[in-house]
Coordinates of C-alpha atoms in Angstrom, one line a residue:
M17 CA 43.4 37.2 23.9
L18 CA 44.0 40.0 21.7
E19 CA 44.1 37.3 18.7
R20 CA 40.7 35.5 20.3
L21 CA 39.6 38.6 20.1
G22 CA 40.8 39.4 16.1
L23 CA 38.9 35.2 14.8
A24 CA 36.0 36.4 16.7
V25 CA 35.6 40.3 14.3
M26 CA 36.6 38.6 12.0
H27 CA 34.9 35.3 11.6
R28 CA 31.6 38.0 11.9
L29 CA 32.6 38.7 8.4
D30 CA 32.4 37.1 5.0
P31 CA 35.0 34.1 5.0
E32 CA 37.1 36.3 2.2
R33 CA 36.8 39.5 3.3
A34 CA 38.3 38.7 7.0
H35 CA 40.5 36.4 4.6
G36 CA 42.2 39.7 2.2
L37 CA 41.6 42.0 6.4
A38 CA 44.4 38.9 8.1
I39 CA 47.1 40.1 4.7
A40 CA 46.1 43.8 5.5
A41 CA 47.4 42.8 8.7
L42 CA 50.4 41.2 7.7
R43 CA 51.8 43.8 5.5
A44 CA 50.8 46.5 7.8
G45 CA 53.1 44.7 10.9
L46 CA 49.9 43.8 12.8
V47 CA 51.0 40.6 14.0
P48 CA 53.1 40.2 15.6
G49 CA 55.4 36.9 15.0
P50 CA 57.9 35.0 17.6
G51 CA 60.5 34.5 14.1
P52 CA 60.8 30.9 13.4
V53 CA 60.1 28.7 15.5
T54 CA 63.8 26.1 15.8
S55 CA 66.2 23.9 18.4
D56 CA 68.1 20.9 17.9
I57 CA 64.5 18.7 17.9
L58 CA 62.5 20.7 15.3
R59 CA 65.2 21.4 13.0
V60 CA 65.2 19.2 9.5
D61 CA 65.9 18.1 6.6
L62 CA 63.0 18.3 3.3
A63 CA 65.1 17.1 -0.1
G64 CA 67.9 18.3 0.8
I65 CA 66.2 22.0 2.3
T66 CA 67.3 22.6 6.1
L67 CA 63.3 23.5 8.3
P68 CA 64.1 24.6 11.4
N69 CA 60.8 23.3 12.5
P70 CA 58.5 21.2 10.1
V71 CA 55.7 23.2 10.7
G72 CA 54.6 24.3 6.9
L73 CA 52.3 26.9 5.5
A74 CA 50.3 25.7 2.9
A75 CA 50.0 26.7 -0.2
G76 CA 46.4 29.1 -0.7
F77 CA 47.1 31.7 2.1
D78 CA 49.9 33.9 0.6
K79 CA 48.0 32.9 -2.8
N80 CA 49.8 36.6 -4.5
A81 CA 53.6 36.2 -2.0
E82 CA 52.2 39.7 -0.9
A83 CA 53.8 38.9 3.0
V84 CA 56.7 36.8 2.8
A85 CA 58.3 38.5 5.0
P86 CA 56.5 39.2 7.9
L87 CA 55.4 35.0 7.6
A88 CA 57.4 33.5 8.1
R89 CA 58.5 35.3 11.8
A90 CA 54.9 33.8 12.7
G91 CA 56.9 30.4 14.0
F92 CA 56.4 28.5 10.5
G93 CA 59.4 26.2 9.5
F94 CA 58.3 27.0 6.0
L95 CA 56.0 29.0 3.9
E96 CA 53.7 27.2 0.5
V97 CA 52.8 30.9 -1.3
G98 CA 50.7 30.8 -4.7
A99 CA 49.5 29.2 -6.8
A100 CA 50.7 31.3 -9.5
T101 CA 49.7 30.8 -13.3
P102 CA 51.6 32.2 -15.9
R103 CA 48.8 35.1 -16.7
A104 CA 46.6 36.2 -13.9
Q105 CA 43.4 35.5 -13.9
P106 CA 40.0 36.2 -11.2
G107 CA 39.4 32.8 -10.3
N108 CA 35.3 32.2 -10.1
P109 CA 32.5 34.0 -9.1
K110 CA 32.1 34.8 -5.6
P111 CA 30.9 33.9 -2.9
R112 CA 33.2 31.1 -3.8
L113 CA 35.3 31.0 0.6
F114 CA 32.8 28.7 3.4
R115 CA 33.4 28.9 7.3
L116 CA 32.0 25.6 8.6
S117 CA 32.7 26.5 12.0
A118 CA 30.1 23.6 13.5
D119 CA 33.1 20.9 11.5
R120 CA 36.3 22.9 12.0
A121 CA 36.2 23.4 8.0
V122 CA 36.6 24.6 5.2
I123 CA 34.9 25.0 1.5
N124 CA 36.1 27.1 -0.7
R125 CA 35.9 27.0 -4.8
F126 CA 38.0 29.8 -6.0
G127 CA 39.8 28.8 -9.2
F128 CA 43.9 29.8 -9.8
N129 CA 42.1 33.0 -8.6
N130 CA 45.6 34.6 -8.9
D131 CA 48.0 37.6 -9.9
G132 CA 50.2 36.4 -12.6
M133 CA 53.5 35.6 -12.6
E134 CA 54.9 38.4 -13.5
A135 CA 53.4 40.2 -10.5
I136 CA 54.4 36.8 -7.9
A137 CA 57.9 37.0 -8.9
T138 CA 58.4 40.5 -8.3
R139 CA 56.9 40.3 -4.6
L140 CA 59.3 36.8 -4.1
G141 CA 62.1 38.7 -5.8
A142 CA 62.3 41.8 -2.9
A143 CA 61.7 38.7 -0.5
Y144 CA 63.4 35.9 -0.9
P145 CA 65.1 35.1 1.1
A146 CA 63.7 34.7 4.3
A147 CA 63.5 34.0 6.9
V148 CA 62.7 30.9 6.2
P149 CA 62.9 28.4 3.4
I150 CA 59.8 29.8 0.2
G151 CA 58.0 27.5 -1.7
L152 CA 56.4 27.9 -5.1
N153 CA 52.3 26.8 -5.4
L154 CA 52.9 26.0 -9.5
G155 CA 49.4 26.1 -11.4
A156 CA 47.4 26.5 -14.6
N157 CA 45.6 28.8 -16.6
K158 CA 41.6 28.2 -16.6
D159 CA 41.4 28.3 -20.4
S160 CA 44.5 27.5 -21.0
T161 CA 46.0 25.3 -24.3
D162 CA 48.4 23.1 -22.5
R163 CA 47.4 23.6 -19.0
A164 CA 51.1 21.4 -18.8
A165 CA 53.7 23.1 -19.7
D166 CA 52.3 26.4 -17.9
F167 CA 53.9 25.2 -15.3
A168 CA 57.0 24.5 -16.3
T169 CA 55.8 28.7 -18.0
V170 CA 55.9 29.4 -14.0
L171 CA 58.9 27.4 -12.8
A172 CA 61.4 29.4 -15.1
R173 CA 59.7 32.8 -14.1
C174 CA 60.6 32.1 -10.9
G175 CA 62.1 30.0 -9.9
A176 CA 65.4 31.6 -9.0
F177 CA 62.6 33.3 -6.0
V178 CA 62.3 30.4 -4.6
D179 CA 63.9 27.5 -2.2
F180 CA 61.0 24.9 -3.2
A181 CA 58.4 24.7 -6.1
T182 CA 55.3 21.8 -6.0
V183 CA 53.2 20.9 -9.5
N184 CA 49.5 21.4 -8.5
V185 CA 47.6 19.1 -10.4
S186 CA 44.9 18.7 -6.9
S187 CA 42.9 21.2 -7.6
P188 CA 38.8 20.0 -7.6
N189 CA 38.4 24.5 -8.4
T190 CA 39.6 24.2 -12.2
E191 CA 37.2 22.0 -14.7
R192 CA 38.7 18.6 -15.8
L193 CA 42.5 19.3 -13.9
R194 CA 42.7 16.2 -11.6
E195 CA 43.0 14.7 -14.8
L196 CA 46.5 15.2 -15.5
Q197 CA 47.0 13.1 -11.8
G198 CA 46.9 9.6 -14.9
R199 CA 49.6 8.0 -15.3
A200 CA 50.7 9.5 -18.9
A201 CA 49.5 12.8 -18.5
L202 CA 50.7 13.2 -15.0
Q203 CA 54.7 11.0 -16.6
G204 CA 54.5 14.3 -19.2
L205 CA 53.7 16.7 -17.1
L206 CA 56.6 16.4 -14.9
D207 CA 58.7 15.6 -17.2
G208 CA 58.0 18.8 -18.7
V209 CA 58.6 20.4 -15.4
M210 CA 62.1 18.7 -14.5
A211 CA 63.3 20.1 -18.0
T212 CA 62.5 23.7 -16.9
R213 CA 63.9 22.3 -13.4
A214 CA 67.0 21.5 -14.5
D215 CA 67.4 24.6 -16.3
L216 CA 67.5 26.9 -13.8
A217 CA 70.9 28.9 -12.3
R218 CA 69.7 26.6 -9.3
P219 CA 68.3 23.9 -9.7
I220 CA 65.3 24.0 -6.6
P221 CA 63.2 20.7 -5.5
I222 CA 60.0 19.7 -6.9
F223 CA 56.8 18.8 -5.0
L224 CA 54.1 16.8 -6.3
K225 CA 50.9 17.9 -5.0
I226 CA 48.1 15.6 -5.2
A227 CA 43.7 14.7 -4.2
P228 CA 42.8 12.6 -1.0
D229 CA 40.1 11.6 -3.2
L230 CA 42.8 8.8 -6.1
E231 CA 41.9 5.1 -5.1
D232 CA 45.1 2.9 -3.9
D233 CA 45.5 1.7 -7.4
A234 CA 45.9 5.3 -8.4
L235 CA 48.3 6.4 -5.8
A236 CA 50.6 3.5 -6.9
E237 CA 51.0 4.9 -9.9
I238 CA 51.6 8.4 -8.8
A239 CA 54.3 6.8 -6.3
E240 CA 56.1 4.6 -9.9
V241 CA 55.8 7.8 -11.6
A242 CA 56.6 10.2 -9.3
Q243 CA 60.5 8.2 -8.6
A244 CA 60.3 7.4 -11.8
T245 CA 61.2 10.8 -13.1
G246 CA 63.2 12.0 -10.2
I247 CA 61.0 14.9 -8.9
A248 CA 61.9 15.2 -4.8
G249 CA 58.6 14.5 -3.1
I250 CA 54.9 14.2 -2.5
I251 CA 52.4 16.4 -0.5
A252 CA 48.8 14.8 0.5
T253 CA 47.0 15.8 0.3
N254 CA 44.3 19.3 -1.2
T255 CA 41.2 19.8 0.1
T256 CA 38.4 17.2 -1.0
L257 CA 35.3 16.5 -2.0
A258 CA 33.7 14.4 0.1
R259 CA 31.0 16.0 2.1
E260 CA 30.9 12.0 4.8
G261 CA 29.4 13.6 8.1
L262 CA 28.7 17.5 8.2
A263 CA 26.9 19.6 10.0
S264 CA 27.2 22.9 9.4
Q265 CA 23.9 24.5 7.0
H266 CA 27.3 24.9 3.8
R267 CA 27.5 21.6 3.7
G268 CA 25.8 21.6 -0.4
E269 CA 28.8 24.0 -1.6
A270 CA 30.9 22.6 -3.8
G271 CA 34.4 23.1 -4.0
G272 CA 36.7 21.1 -2.8
L273 CA 36.8 20.7 1.9
S274 CA 39.9 20.8 4.1
G275 CA 40.0 21.4 7.6
A276 CA 38.9 18.8 10.8
P277 CA 36.6 16.0 8.7
L278 CA 40.3 16.4 6.2
F279 CA 43.2 15.0 8.5
A280 CA 41.6 10.8 8.7
R281 CA 41.0 10.8 4.5
S282 CA 44.7 12.7 4.0
T283 CA 46.7 10.5 7.0
Q284 CA 45.9 7.4 5.5
V285 CA 46.4 9.0 1.8
L286 CA 50.0 9.5 3.4
A287 CA 50.6 6.3 4.9
R288 CA 49.8 4.9 2.3
L289 CA 52.5 6.8 0.0
Y290 CA 54.7 6.3 2.8
Q291 CA 54.9 2.7 2.5
L292 CA 55.1 2.9 -1.6
T293 CA 57.9 5.0 -2.3
G294 CA 59.4 2.7 0.4
G295 CA 60.3 5.3 2.8
T296 CA 63.1 6.4 0.7
M297 CA 60.8 9.6 -1.1
P298 CA 60.2 12.9 1.5
L299 CA 56.5 13.1 2.1
I300 CA 54.8 16.2 3.4
G301 CA 51.1 16.1 5.0
V302 CA 48.2 18.8 4.3
G303 CA 44.9 18.5 5.4
G304 CA 43.1 18.8 9.3
V305 CA 46.2 19.8 11.3
A306 CA 45.4 21.7 13.6
S307 CA 47.6 20.3 16.8
A308 CA 50.9 19.2 18.0
E309 CA 48.9 15.8 18.4
Q310 CA 47.8 16.2 15.0
A311 CA 51.0 16.7 14.1
W312 CA 52.6 14.2 15.5
E313 CA 50.7 11.8 13.9
K314 CA 51.5 13.7 10.8
L315 CA 55.0 12.4 11.1
R316 CA 54.2 8.5 12.2
A317 CA 52.8 8.3 9.4
G318 CA 54.9 9.2 7.1
A319 CA 55.3 13.1 6.0
S320 CA 58.9 14.3 7.4
A321 CA 57.2 18.1 7.3
M322 CA 53.1 18.7 7.4
Q323 CA 51.5 22.2 6.7
L324 CA 48.4 23.7 7.6
Y325 CA 46.2 26.2 6.3
S326 CA 42.4 26.2 7.4
G327 CA 43.7 25.6 11.2
L328 CA 45.1 29.4 10.7
V329 CA 41.1 30.1 10.4
Y330 CA 39.7 29.3 14.0
G331 CA 43.1 28.8 15.9
G332 CA 45.2 32.0 14.3
I333 CA 48.2 32.4 12.7
S334 CA 50.0 31.8 15.6
L335 CA 49.0 28.2 16.1
A336 CA 52.3 27.4 14.0
A337 CA 54.6 28.5 16.7
R338 CA 51.8 26.3 19.3
I339 CA 52.4 23.5 16.9
A340 CA 55.9 24.0 16.8
R341 CA 56.9 24.1 20.4
G342 CA 53.6 21.0 21.9
L343 CA 56.6 18.8 18.7
E344 CA 59.2 19.7 20.3
A345 CA 57.8 19.0 24.6
R346 CA 56.6 15.5 22.7
A347 CA 59.3 14.4 21.8
R348 CA 61.5 15.5 25.2
A349 CA 58.9 13.9 27.2
E350 CA 58.9 10.2 24.8
G351 CA 62.8 11.1 24.8
V352 CA 62.5 12.0 21.1
A353 CA 66.5 13.3 19.2
K354 CA 65.6 14.4 16.3
L355 CA 62.0 14.4 15.2
S356 CA 62.6 12.9 12.0
E357 CA 63.3 9.6 13.7
I358 CA 59.5 9.0 13.6
T359 CA 58.9 9.7 10.5
G360 CA 56.9 6.3 9.3
S361 CA 57.4 4.9 13.0
G362 CA 53.3 4.2 12.6
A363 CA 52.1 4.3 8.7
K364 CA 51.0 0.4 9.6
D365 CA 48.7 2.4 12.1
W366 CA 46.4 4.7 9.5
V367 CA 46.1 2.2 6.8

């Protein structure tokens, strides 16, 4: 009840201000958490990382790694903070975050606003290791002359304080960033990141986060490059530029759309990647997950784990624990001993 009241108050505030207050409340210990929700059924392996449960926090919620410890107690199985860029940058002008309540969706055009890798590395170092595995979303500065090098630079500085890292070339809010998803550019970028990873005292898994707006040929190229470069897996997907079927007054705002309208398309991309990689590469499903039923479908489509963000805007921070427990209940009801048993079992239904 308290959470519902808090959400009602938050939704009367400017969205970015409300988000800042949520981070402040977490830091102040005002948001109690159950600790990691786990069981033999829920525990999964993700590229060699043991997750208490497969329900993770997507990048963008805790951009600056300010609330790692309280978020690790909120019921998530893993966290991803960032995106972090080499130098601090303010991002795009405000307003840049919009609730589409009628659509259970969000549009953002933040533009990688963050405190920079030095500040983020310091906070991660103080919080690591946490109660659950921690990942860092790697980004590039808007005015960088070598964006590909930026990803490797952030990894070199922060890699010691995280359990995995994600190359984010799929945000629509940094001009021309998505061009790095092309075969030649992506190959060069990932080769550089993997070379930096090899130099870390503790090499960590590297994931690639892709856009949902890619055609099948582009997805096939990405799958080939991902497998050739030896990265650990793919996160599907980031936000979309599509706007079909929206009812909210904010539907025309520029930026990336996330939330309920993204569920079907992101799950289709996920399932196609599962087929393209032959089920050999771990995938993380992101986009529109707001219930245990939707999380179950991400697993069936090919995910080993999934991440939430926009769902928290409407379901509260307790959503992660509720989804994890819902997954366990359904697995027990259907005689599934471990969630990994259903990964990819319904991919053909989504393609």
